[in-house]
């Protein structure tokens, strides 16, 4: 009986649209954060690739780029635990990778084949697309599981 009373007072997000979009304010924050990560990755990659960054600071820029790439899936899980939706989670996971690939795709066209895990060269987007999709879905699953455990 208590379970049915709970179901009447707390509607569960059982539609596909609710799972994809999430709560509006949380999803908007997730998308804005993803846009910031994209811009950060694109800008830092442009600075690093053009030689604007001095030699001593290039290791720091590389570390920030790597941290942003790892932070995407972690923020994806956080957004999912706050009901940010699958779209917000996927955008957070993809944004830093997309920023780095966008720089090389748009500003350094070349015929060099990218190595697995590389962001530069032909085929980098083909390698990273399923990786980012898997990381985004995994982050969404982890965040949803955490939210489910905390709601119990």
PDB file of C-alpha atoms in Angstrom:
ATOM      1  CA  UNK A   1       0.000   0.000   0.000  1.00  0.00           C
ATOM      2  CA  UNK A   2       2.810   2.399   0.819  1.00  0.00           C
ATOM      3  CA  UNK A   3       4.321   1.805  -2.593  1.00  0.00           C
ATOM      4  CA  UNK A   4       1.089   2.766  -4.327  1.00  0.00           C
ATOM      5  CA  UNK A   5       0.771   5.901  -2.177  1.00  0.00           C
ATOM      6  CA  UNK A   6       4.286   6.876  -3.166  1.00  0.00           C
ATOM      7  CA  UNK A   7       3.481   6.327  -6.821  1.00  0.00           C
ATOM      8  CA  UNK A   8       0.536   8.679  -6.529  1.00  0.00           C
ATOM      9  CA  UNK A   9       2.524  11.477  -4.914  1.00  0.00           C
ATOM     10  CA  UNK A  10       5.783  11.210  -6.893  1.00  0.00           C
ATOM     11  CA  UNK A  11       5.298  10.758 -10.616  1.00  0.00           C
ATOM     12  CA  UNK A  12       8.198   8.873 -12.149  1.00  0.00           C
ATOM     13  CA  UNK A  13       9.753  10.135 -15.381  1.00  0.00           C
ATOM     14  CA  UNK A  14       8.624   7.199 -17.473  1.00  0.00           C
ATOM     15  CA  UNK A  15       8.546   8.738 -20.905  1.00  0.00           C
ATOM     16  CA  UNK A  16      11.353   8.705 -23.382  1.00  0.00           C
ATOM     17  CA  UNK A  17      11.271  12.489 -23.653  1.00  0.00           C
ATOM     18  CA  UNK A  18      11.778  12.866 -19.889  1.00  0.00           C
ATOM     19  CA  UNK A  19      14.774  10.545 -19.964  1.00  0.00           C
ATOM     20  CA  UNK A  20      16.310  12.298 -22.967  1.00  0.00           C
ATOM     21  CA  UNK A  21      15.742  15.890 -21.926  1.00  0.00           C
ATOM     22  CA  UNK A  22      15.711  15.693 -18.128  1.00  0.00           C
ATOM     23  CA  UNK A  23      14.674  18.627 -16.001  1.00  0.00           C
ATOM     24  CA  UNK A  24      14.857  21.870 -17.918  1.00  0.00           C
ATOM     25  CA  UNK A  25      17.097  23.873 -15.574  1.00  0.00           C
ATOM     26  CA  UNK A  26      19.537  21.006 -15.028  1.00  0.00           C
ATOM     27  CA  UNK A  27      19.685  20.181 -18.729  1.00  0.00           C
ATOM     28  CA  UNK A  28      20.309  23.842 -19.565  1.00  0.00           C
ATOM     29  CA  UNK A  29      23.192  23.943 -17.058  1.00  0.00           C
ATOM     30  CA  UNK A  30      24.622  20.750 -18.550  1.00  0.00           C
ATOM     31  CA  UNK A  31      24.466  22.155 -22.078  1.00  0.00           C
ATOM     32  CA  UNK A  32      26.012  25.454 -20.991  1.00  0.00           C
ATOM     33  CA  UNK A  33      28.819  23.595 -19.226  1.00  0.00           C
ATOM     34  CA  UNK A  34      29.336  21.479 -22.338  1.00  0.00           C
ATOM     35  CA  UNK A  35      29.609  24.622 -24.462  1.00  0.00           C
ATOM     36  CA  UNK A  36      32.218  25.973 -22.044  1.00  0.00           C
ATOM     37  CA  UNK A  37      34.206  22.716 -22.184  1.00  0.00           C
ATOM     38  CA  UNK A  38      34.052  22.795 -25.977  1.00  0.00           C
ATOM     39  CA  UNK A  39      35.343  26.372 -26.074  1.00  0.00           C
ATOM     40  CA  UNK A  40      38.061  25.634 -23.532  1.00  0.00           C
ATOM     41  CA  UNK A  41      39.293  22.594 -25.446  1.00  0.00           C
ATOM     42  CA  UNK A  42      39.156  24.394 -28.795  1.00  0.00           C
ATOM     43  CA  UNK A  43      40.969  27.466 -27.478  1.00  0.00           C
ATOM     44  CA  UNK A  44      43.670  25.589 -25.616  1.00  0.00           C
ATOM     45  CA  UNK A  45      44.239  23.252 -28.552  1.00  0.00           C
ATOM     46  CA  UNK A  46      44.614  26.255 -30.847  1.00  0.00           C
ATOM     47  CA  UNK A  47      47.118  27.868 -28.497  1.00  0.00           C
ATOM     48  CA  UNK A  48      49.115  24.666 -28.093  1.00  0.00           C
ATOM     49  CA  UNK A  49      49.157  23.753 -31.780  1.00  0.00           C
ATOM     50  CA  UNK A  50      50.156  27.224 -32.986  1.00  0.00           C
ATOM     51  CA  UNK A  51      53.146  27.465 -30.676  1.00  0.00           C
ATOM     52  CA  UNK A  52      51.773  30.465 -28.797  1.00  0.00           C
ATOM     53  CA  UNK A  53      52.308  28.746 -25.454  1.00  0.00           C
ATOM     54  CA  UNK A  54      55.916  28.903 -24.210  1.00  0.00           C
ATOM     55  CA  UNK A  55      57.771  25.617 -23.823  1.00  0.00           C
ATOM     56  CA  UNK A  56      57.438  25.397 -20.043  1.00  0.00           C
ATOM     57  CA  UNK A  57      53.692  26.001 -20.114  1.00  0.00           C
ATOM     58  CA  UNK A  58      52.976  23.545 -22.904  1.00  0.00           C
ATOM     59  CA  UNK A  59      53.003  20.648 -20.424  1.00  0.00           C
ATOM     60  CA  UNK A  60      50.441  22.505 -18.328  1.00  0.00           C
ATOM     61  CA  UNK A  61      48.227  23.091 -21.368  1.00  0.00           C
ATOM     62  CA  UNK A  62      48.489  19.409 -22.291  1.00  0.00           C
ATOM     63  CA  UNK A  63      47.534  18.452 -18.736  1.00  0.00           C
ATOM     64  CA  UNK A  64      44.509  20.768 -18.775  1.00  0.00           C
ATOM     65  CA  UNK A  65      43.403  19.329 -22.123  1.00  0.00           C
ATOM     66  CA  UNK A  66      43.732  15.791 -20.788  1.00  0.00           C
ATOM     67  CA  UNK A  67      41.869  16.748 -17.604  1.00  0.00           C
ATOM     68  CA  UNK A  68      39.061  18.318 -19.642  1.00  0.00           C
ATOM     69  CA  UNK A  69      38.790  15.158 -21.741  1.00  0.00           C
ATOM     70  CA  UNK A  70      38.463  13.042 -18.583  1.00  0.00           C
ATOM     71  CA  UNK A  71      36.196  15.573 -16.858  1.00  0.00           C
ATOM     72  CA  UNK A  72      33.573  15.267 -19.600  1.00  0.00           C
ATOM     73  CA  UNK A  73      32.386  11.759 -18.665  1.00  0.00           C
ATOM     74  CA  UNK A  74      32.668  12.540 -14.946  1.00  0.00           C
ATOM     75  CA  UNK A  75      30.482  15.623 -15.357  1.00  0.00           C
ATOM     76  CA  UNK A  76      28.168  13.461 -17.445  1.00  0.00           C
ATOM     77  CA  UNK A  77      27.537  11.245 -14.421  1.00  0.00           C
ATOM     78  CA  UNK A  78      27.021  14.277 -12.179  1.00  0.00           C
ATOM     79  CA  UNK A  79      24.486  15.761 -14.594  1.00  0.00           C
ATOM     80  CA  UNK A  80      22.599  12.466 -14.793  1.00  0.00           C
ATOM     81  CA  UNK A  81      22.450  12.212 -11.011  1.00  0.00           C
ATOM     82  CA  UNK A  82      20.871  15.672 -10.961  1.00  0.00           C
ATOM     83  CA  UNK A  83      18.291  14.658 -13.603  1.00  0.00           C
ATOM     84  CA  UNK A  84      20.094  16.346 -16.505  1.00  0.00           C
ATOM     85  CA  UNK A  85      18.901  13.807 -19.061  1.00  0.00           C
ATOM     86  CA  UNK A  86      20.715  11.696 -21.610  1.00  0.00           C
ATOM     87  CA  UNK A  87      21.198  14.609 -24.000  1.00  0.00           C
ATOM     88  CA  UNK A  88      22.968  16.645 -21.330  1.00  0.00           C
ATOM     89  CA  UNK A  89      25.127  13.685 -20.340  1.00  0.00           C
ATOM     90  CA  UNK A  90      26.160  12.941 -23.913  1.00  0.00           C
ATOM     91  CA  UNK A  91      26.941  16.583 -24.624  1.00  0.00           C
ATOM     92  CA  UNK A  92      29.151  16.827 -21.541  1.00  0.00           C
ATOM     93  CA  UNK A  93      31.055  13.680 -22.489  1.00  0.00           C
ATOM     94  CA  UNK A  94      31.488  14.795 -26.099  1.00  0.00           C
ATOM     95  CA  UNK A  95      32.283  18.494 -25.695  1.00  0.00           C
ATOM     96  CA  UNK A  96      36.002  18.414 -24.795  1.00  0.00           C
ATOM     97  CA  UNK A  97      36.745  15.752 -27.402  1.00  0.00           C
ATOM     98  CA  UNK A  98      34.723  17.592 -30.032  1.00  0.00           C
ATOM     99  CA  UNK A  99      36.593  20.826 -29.296  1.00  0.00           C
ATOM    100  CA  UNK A 100      39.962  19.208 -29.861  1.00  0.00           C
ATOM    101  CA  UNK A 101      38.855  17.384 -33.009  1.00  0.00           C
ATOM    102  CA  UNK A 102      37.158  20.518 -34.348  1.00  0.00           C
ATOM    103  CA  UNK A 103      40.426  22.422 -34.232  1.00  0.00           C
ATOM    104  CA  UNK A 104      42.299  19.839 -36.242  1.00  0.00           C
ATOM    105  CA  UNK A 105      39.405  19.241 -38.635  1.00  0.00           C
ATOM    106  CA  UNK A 106      38.822  22.911 -39.376  1.00  0.00           C
ATOM    107  CA  UNK A 107      42.231  24.524 -39.166  1.00  0.00           C
ATOM    108  CA  UNK A 108      44.764  21.849 -40.048  1.00  0.00           C
ATOM    109  CA  UNK A 109      43.442  19.800 -42.916  1.00  0.00           C
ATOM    110  CA  UNK A 110      45.876  17.055 -43.688  1.00  0.00           C
ATOM    111  CA  UNK A 111      45.960  13.601 -45.161  1.00  0.00           C
ATOM    112  CA  UNK A 112      47.767  11.993 -42.246  1.00  0.00           C
ATOM    113  CA  UNK A 113      45.871   9.073 -40.766  1.00  0.00           C
ATOM    114  CA  UNK A 114      45.226   9.531 -37.054  1.00  0.00           C
ATOM    115  CA  UNK A 115      46.586   7.005 -34.621  1.00  0.00           C
ATOM    116  CA  UNK A 116      44.071   5.426 -32.215  1.00  0.00           C
ATOM    117  CA  UNK A 117      43.532   7.830 -29.346  1.00  0.00           C
ATOM    118  CA  UNK A 118      44.915  10.773 -31.299  1.00  0.00           C
ATOM    119  CA  UNK A 119      42.938  13.937 -31.955  1.00  0.00           C
ATOM    120  CA  UNK A 120      44.902  15.011 -35.012  1.00  0.00           C
ATOM    121  CA  UNK A 121      44.561  13.568 -38.476  1.00  0.00           C
ATOM    122  CA  UNK A 122      42.099  11.928 -40.758  1.00  0.00           C
ATOM    123  CA  UNK A 123      39.877   9.430 -38.970  1.00  0.00           C
ATOM    124  CA  UNK A 124      40.155  10.887 -35.460  1.00  0.00           C
ATOM    125  CA  UNK A 125      36.447  11.664 -35.337  1.00  0.00           C
ATOM    126  CA  UNK A 126      35.633   8.156 -36.525  1.00  0.00           C
ATOM    127  CA  UNK A 127      37.688   6.724 -33.658  1.00  0.00           C
ATOM    128  CA  UNK A 128      36.360   9.067 -30.976  1.00  0.00           C
ATOM    129  CA  UNK A 129      32.631   9.003 -31.870  1.00  0.00           C
ATOM    130  CA  UNK A 130      31.876   5.526 -30.462  1.00  0.00           C
ATOM    131  CA  UNK A 131      34.264   6.067 -27.552  1.00  0.00           C
ATOM    132  CA  UNK A 132      32.503   9.285 -26.527  1.00  0.00           C
ATOM    133  CA  UNK A 133      29.088   7.714 -27.041  1.00  0.00           C
ATOM    134  CA  UNK A 134      30.035   4.800 -24.793  1.00  0.00           C
ATOM    135  CA  UNK A 135      31.507   7.115 -22.139  1.00  0.00           C
ATOM    136  CA  UNK A 136      28.428   9.346 -22.207  1.00  0.00           C
ATOM    137  CA  UNK A 137      26.019   6.433 -21.878  1.00  0.00           C
ATOM    138  CA  UNK A 138      28.173   4.916 -19.121  1.00  0.00           C
ATOM    139  CA  UNK A 139      28.230   8.258 -17.278  1.00  0.00           C
ATOM    140  CA  UNK A 140      24.466   8.566 -17.657  1.00  0.00           C
ATOM    141  CA  UNK A 141      24.014   5.048 -16.293  1.00  0.00           C
ATOM    142  CA  UNK A 142      26.291   5.676 -13.311  1.00  0.00           C
ATOM    143  CA  UNK A 143      24.596   8.982 -12.516  1.00  0.00           C
ATOM    144  CA  UNK A 144      21.138   7.467 -12.829  1.00  0.00           C
ATOM    145  CA  UNK A 145      22.127   4.564 -10.578  1.00  0.00           C
ATOM    146  CA  UNK A 146      23.476   6.988  -7.965  1.00  0.00           C
ATOM    147  CA  UNK A 147      20.299   9.053  -8.119  1.00  0.00           C
ATOM    148  CA  UNK A 148      18.182   5.906  -7.833  1.00  0.00           C
ATOM    149  CA  UNK A 149      20.182   4.700  -4.808  1.00  0.00           C
ATOM    150  CA  UNK A 150      19.918   8.097  -3.076  1.00  0.00           C
ATOM    151  CA  UNK A 151      16.177   8.335  -3.743  1.00  0.00           C
ATOM    152  CA  UNK A 152      15.506   5.000  -2.047  1.00  0.00           C
TER     153      UNK A 152
END
